[in-house]
Amino acid sequence: MKIALCTIATGKDPIYFESVKRYLPYNREYFMNGRNVDFLLFTDQSEAIDGVQSHPYQGILWPYSPMLKNNVIGEHFDQFNLWDQYDYIYFIDADFAIGDYYDFFQHEFVMINVSWGEELGGGGFYGGKSSIFRKLYETYREEIAIICNNKLSVPLHLDEFYLGLFRKSHSEHIHMISMDDEHTLFFYDSEDLDTRIKAEGRRKLFMFPQKTRGRANTVTITHPNWKQESVINLKEGYLFIVYHHDIGHLLKITDRYYRILWLKHPSSREILDVETNTIICN
């Protein structure tokens, strides 16, 4: 039995790449557990990690990065004819870890049942038989590519929305594991993980870090009516307001000022000042 465990770590802030290194020993012990596992990392970092196969990937910023996960993996497997080389394929977030022994391979496909949506599939960890992972990738590949390539509006729960659709349509093949306090160690990414594990008194299957300084590669945008965590991507030409879930295409006026063409509010006349990260209504 040959297994692939895939993850993605990109962005100017190397926090996700550092997370891969931090959690790799846990994944080796509790997920690998003596099995034949290839760790595949898709990254824009040049540093090598011992025992990890790095594959170059420049990535794209939130909110499109999580939606493209399966496309990135699937296209790599397509290009190098890898589907038949693996019996099982899994995805794990760079800042997520397996913290206890569990026979994931007794099930055809595993997803996490998250508390923030009854019909979603948790995006931190999922996978199973290669044929099912391939079906997941191929079912939504073109739809997701169109959304991301054209910087269109995204569904509320991003990748977890599509995992939820797949969960519903292939329920007979999918085993759900609850991501509750019983199964999950929630901790802050600034904490010493081994100390927290000892304090809990026992190991838990999933280890999920809460971010102490917010999502990486984001900024705070100030609008006359609100202030929100946001992503400014001048290279791709868009602005994403994380909690409003609104996207605006950016039309350059000067190096400092950009007209915002909001997808949800096309009649709004607003300008983004990229030096002060403020929005001006005019």
mmCIF file of C-alpha atoms in Angstrom, residues 94-272:
data_model
loop_
_atom_site.group_PDB
_atom_site.id
_atom_site.type_symbol
_atom_site.label_atom_id
_atom_site.label_comp_id
_atom_site.label_asym_id
_atom_site.label_seq_id
_atom_site.Cartn_x
_atom_site.Cartn_y
_atom_site.Cartn_z
ATOM 1 C CA ALA A 94 0.184 23.159 6.331
ATOM 2 C CA ASP A 95 -0.888 24.278 9.815
ATOM 3 C CA PHE A 96 -2.841 21.168 10.768
ATOM 4 C CA ALA A 97 -1.521 17.965 12.298
ATOM 5 C CA ILE A 98 -2.433 14.405 13.182
ATOM 6 C CA GLY A 99 -1.955 13.888 16.911
ATOM 7 C CA ASP A 100 -2.886 10.284 17.618
ATOM 8 C CA TYR A 101 -2.944 6.862 16.007
ATOM 9 C CA TYR A 102 -5.967 6.119 13.834
ATOM 10 C CA ASP A 103 -6.554 3.676 10.999
ATOM 11 C CA PHE A 104 -7.763 6.122 8.335
ATOM 12 C CA PHE A 105 -7.248 3.387 5.751
ATOM 13 C CA GLN A 106 -10.106 1.252 7.019
ATOM 14 C CA HIS A 107 -12.413 3.712 5.220
ATOM 15 C CA GLU A 108 -12.752 4.452 1.521
ATOM 16 C CA PHE A 109 -12.629 8.201 2.124
ATOM 17 C CA VAL A 110 -12.448 10.334 5.264
ATOM 18 C CA MET A 111 -13.697 13.864 5.906
ATOM 19 C CA ILE A 112 -13.963 16.025 9.005
ATOM 20 C CA ASN A 113 -17.373 17.055 10.282
ATOM 21 C CA VAL A 114 -16.892 20.684 11.357
ATOM 22 C CA SER A 115 -19.054 22.650 13.780
ATOM 23 C CA TRP A 116 -19.485 25.718 11.553
ATOM 24 C CA GLY A 117 -21.549 23.972 8.884
ATOM 25 C CA GLU A 118 -23.599 20.782 9.099
ATOM 26 C CA GLU A 119 -23.305 19.989 5.389
ATOM 27 C CA LEU A 120 -19.679 21.026 4.871
ATOM 28 C CA GLY A 121 -16.525 18.976 4.690
ATOM 29 C CA GLY A 122 -13.624 20.226 6.793
ATOM 30 C CA GLY A 123 -10.795 21.515 4.631
ATOM 31 C CA GLY A 124 -7.972 20.837 7.088
ATOM 32 C CA PHE A 125 -7.692 17.123 6.352
ATOM 33 C CA TYR A 126 -9.446 14.719 3.996
ATOM 34 C CA GLY A 127 -8.703 11.904 1.594
ATOM 35 C CA GLY A 128 -8.817 8.215 0.915
ATOM 36 C CA LYS A 129 -8.711 5.921 -2.064
ATOM 37 C CA SER A 130 -6.929 7.438 -5.043
ATOM 38 C CA SER A 131 -9.904 6.836 -7.338
ATOM 39 C CA ILE A 132 -12.219 8.840 -5.051
ATOM 40 C CA PHE A 133 -9.759 11.701 -4.592
ATOM 41 C CA ARG A 134 -9.440 11.844 -8.366
ATOM 42 C CA LYS A 135 -13.218 11.997 -8.726
ATOM 43 C CA LEU A 136 -13.336 14.870 -6.201
ATOM 44 C CA TYR A 137 -10.750 16.765 -8.242
ATOM 45 C CA GLU A 138 -12.304 16.093 -11.640
ATOM 46 C CA THR A 139 -15.894 16.847 -10.584
ATOM 47 C CA TYR A 140 -15.234 20.499 -9.711
ATOM 48 C CA ARG A 141 -11.962 21.177 -11.578
ATOM 49 C CA GLU A 142 -13.352 23.302 -14.408
ATOM 50 C CA GLU A 143 -15.853 25.217 -12.277
ATOM 51 C CA ILE A 144 -13.216 26.171 -9.722
ATOM 52 C CA ALA A 145 -10.720 27.109 -12.439
ATOM 53 C CA ILE A 146 -13.209 29.505 -14.038
ATOM 54 C CA ILE A 147 -13.953 31.173 -10.696
ATOM 55 C CA CYS A 148 -10.283 31.568 -9.810
ATOM 56 C CA ASN A 149 -8.993 32.542 -13.249
ATOM 57 C CA ASN A 150 -11.627 35.243 -13.619
ATOM 58 C CA LYS A 151 -11.551 36.377 -9.963
ATOM 59 C CA LEU A 152 -15.286 35.824 -9.555
ATOM 60 C CA SER A 153 -17.239 35.802 -6.300
ATOM 61 C CA VAL A 154 -16.648 32.716 -4.190
ATOM 62 C CA PRO A 155 -19.053 30.540 -2.154
ATOM 63 C CA LEU A 156 -19.219 31.371 1.535
ATOM 64 C CA HIS A 157 -17.160 28.425 2.771
ATOM 65 C CA LEU A 158 -14.761 28.239 -0.182
ATOM 66 C CA ASP A 159 -13.204 24.748 -0.496
ATOM 67 C CA GLU A 160 -15.389 23.406 2.303
ATOM 68 C CA PHE A 161 -18.472 24.237 0.235
ATOM 69 C CA TYR A 162 -17.247 21.932 -2.547
ATOM 70 C CA LEU A 163 -16.212 19.248 -0.081
ATOM 71 C CA GLY A 164 -19.751 19.460 1.277
ATOM 72 C CA LEU A 165 -21.224 18.957 -2.185
ATOM 73 C CA PHE A 166 -19.009 15.915 -2.696
ATOM 74 C CA ARG A 167 -19.884 14.613 0.752
ATOM 75 C CA LYS A 168 -23.574 14.761 -0.084
ATOM 76 C CA SER A 169 -23.319 13.152 -3.515
ATOM 77 C CA HIS A 170 -20.910 10.371 -2.427
ATOM 78 C CA SER A 171 -22.061 9.773 1.139
ATOM 79 C CA GLU A 172 -21.938 5.991 0.731
ATOM 80 C CA HIS A 173 -18.133 6.179 0.354
ATOM 81 C CA ILE A 174 -17.339 8.812 2.982
ATOM 82 C CA HIS A 175 -16.694 8.341 6.675
ATOM 83 C CA MET A 176 -17.105 11.474 8.792
ATOM 84 C CA ILE A 177 -15.002 12.192 11.897
ATOM 85 C CA SER A 178 -16.199 14.942 14.199
ATOM 86 C CA MET A 179 -13.784 17.818 14.797
ATOM 87 C CA ASP A 180 -15.009 18.423 18.337
ATOM 88 C CA ASP A 181 -13.235 18.781 21.686
ATOM 89 C CA GLU A 182 -13.193 15.016 22.035
ATOM 90 C CA HIS A 183 -11.108 14.539 18.896
ATOM 91 C CA THR A 184 -9.323 17.887 18.495
ATOM 92 C CA LEU A 185 -6.663 19.794 20.412
ATOM 93 C CA PHE A 186 -7.237 23.497 19.801
ATOM 94 C CA PHE A 187 -4.206 25.612 20.654
ATOM 95 C CA TYR A 188 -2.548 28.904 19.709
ATOM 96 C CA ASP A 189 0.212 28.720 17.126
ATOM 97 C CA SER A 190 2.526 30.616 19.497
ATOM 98 C CA GLU A 191 2.264 27.920 22.177
ATOM 99 C CA ASP A 192 4.682 25.074 22.802
ATOM 100 C CA LEU A 193 2.720 22.163 21.415
ATOM 101 C CA ASP A 194 4.309 19.406 23.504
ATOM 102 C CA THR A 195 3.535 21.366 26.663
ATOM 103 C CA ARG A 196 -0.104 21.695 25.637
ATOM 104 C CA ILE A 197 -0.340 17.987 24.848
ATOM 105 C CA LYS A 198 0.983 17.139 28.310
ATOM 106 C CA ALA A 199 -1.440 19.598 29.904
ATOM 107 C CA GLU A 200 -4.359 17.903 28.149
ATOM 108 C CA GLY A 201 -3.372 14.588 29.682
ATOM 109 C CA ARG A 202 -3.972 12.585 26.528
ATOM 110 C CA ARG A 203 -3.441 12.779 22.814
ATOM 111 C CA LYS A 204 -6.139 13.864 20.387
ATOM 112 C CA LEU A 205 -6.545 12.852 16.771
ATOM 113 C CA PHE A 206 -6.424 16.336 15.265
ATOM 114 C CA MET A 207 -4.306 19.296 16.331
ATOM 115 C CA PHE A 208 -5.604 22.618 15.111
ATOM 116 C CA PRO A 209 -3.793 25.922 15.815
ATOM 117 C CA GLN A 210 -5.697 29.160 16.352
ATOM 118 C CA LYS A 211 -3.888 32.122 14.790
ATOM 119 C CA THR A 212 -2.516 34.606 17.300
ATOM 120 C CA ARG A 213 -1.918 37.370 14.765
ATOM 121 C CA GLY A 214 -4.613 36.803 12.198
ATOM 122 C CA ARG A 215 -4.458 35.178 8.790
ATOM 123 C CA ALA A 216 -1.070 35.422 7.070
ATOM 124 C CA ASN A 217 -0.645 37.732 4.062
ATOM 125 C CA THR A 218 -3.613 39.930 4.992
ATOM 126 C CA VAL A 219 -3.942 43.603 5.926
ATOM 127 C CA THR A 220 -6.565 45.659 7.727
ATOM 128 C CA ILE A 221 -8.624 47.856 5.396
ATOM 129 C CA THR A 222 -10.341 50.942 6.818
ATOM 130 C CA HIS A 223 -13.592 52.048 5.175
ATOM 131 C CA PRO A 224 -15.676 55.034 6.366
ATOM 132 C CA ASN A 225 -18.228 52.521 7.712
ATOM 133 C CA TRP A 226 -16.093 49.545 8.754
ATOM 134 C CA LYS A 227 -12.618 48.098 9.369
ATOM 135 C CA GLN A 228 -11.908 44.527 8.231
ATOM 136 C CA GLU A 229 -9.181 41.963 7.581
ATOM 137 C CA SER A 230 -8.584 41.932 3.829
ATOM 138 C CA VAL A 231 -6.347 40.769 1.000
ATOM 139 C CA ILE A 232 -4.895 43.196 -1.537
ATOM 140 C CA ASN A 233 -3.456 41.462 -4.581
ATOM 141 C CA LEU A 234 -2.142 44.080 -6.991
ATOM 142 C CA LYS A 235 -0.500 41.448 -9.196
ATOM 143 C CA GLU A 236 -3.823 39.711 -9.833
ATOM 144 C CA GLY A 237 -5.780 42.967 -9.508
ATOM 145 C CA TYR A 238 -8.329 42.275 -6.798
ATOM 146 C CA LEU A 239 -9.347 43.149 -3.241
ATOM 147 C CA PHE A 240 -11.051 40.618 -0.952
ATOM 148 C CA ILE A 241 -12.786 41.562 2.305
ATOM 149 C CA VAL A 242 -12.517 38.427 4.428
ATOM 150 C CA TYR A 243 -15.603 38.645 6.637
ATOM 151 C CA HIS A 244 -17.774 40.598 4.214
ATOM 152 C CA HIS A 245 -16.836 38.009 1.613
ATOM 153 C CA ASP A 246 -16.874 40.706 -1.056
ATOM 154 C CA ILE A 247 -14.476 40.932 -3.986
ATOM 155 C CA GLY A 248 -13.532 44.026 -5.918
ATOM 156 C CA HIS A 249 -11.488 44.199 -9.101
ATOM 157 C CA LEU A 250 -8.846 46.929 -8.966
ATOM 158 C CA LEU A 251 -8.462 49.433 -11.797
ATOM 159 C CA LYS A 252 -5.197 51.381 -11.504
ATOM 160 C CA ILE A 253 -5.484 55.174 -11.412
ATOM 161 C CA THR A 254 -1.996 55.919 -10.066
ATOM 162 C CA ASP A 255 0.615 53.874 -8.201
ATOM 163 C CA ARG A 256 -1.221 54.827 -5.019
ATOM 164 C CA TYR A 257 -4.897 54.865 -5.971
ATOM 165 C CA TYR A 258 -7.082 52.139 -7.493
ATOM 166 C CA ARG A 259 -10.730 52.238 -8.473
ATOM 167 C CA ILE A 260 -12.664 49.355 -6.838
ATOM 168 C CA LEU A 261 -15.168 47.567 -9.063
ATOM 169 C CA TRP A 262 -17.148 45.599 -6.491
ATOM 170 C CA LEU A 263 -18.762 42.376 -7.702
ATOM 171 C CA LYS A 264 -21.591 42.539 -5.156
ATOM 172 C CA HIS A 265 -22.057 46.323 -5.265
ATOM 173 C CA PRO A 266 -21.227 47.416 -8.835
ATOM 174 C CA SER A 267 -22.768 50.889 -8.442
ATOM 175 C CA SER A 268 -20.473 51.844 -5.523
ATOM 176 C CA ARG A 269 -17.871 54.470 -6.428
ATOM 177 C CA GLU A 270 -14.916 53.857 -4.151
ATOM 178 C CA ILE A 271 -11.139 54.149 -4.370
ATOM 179 C CA LEU A 272 -8.473 52.139 -2.543
#
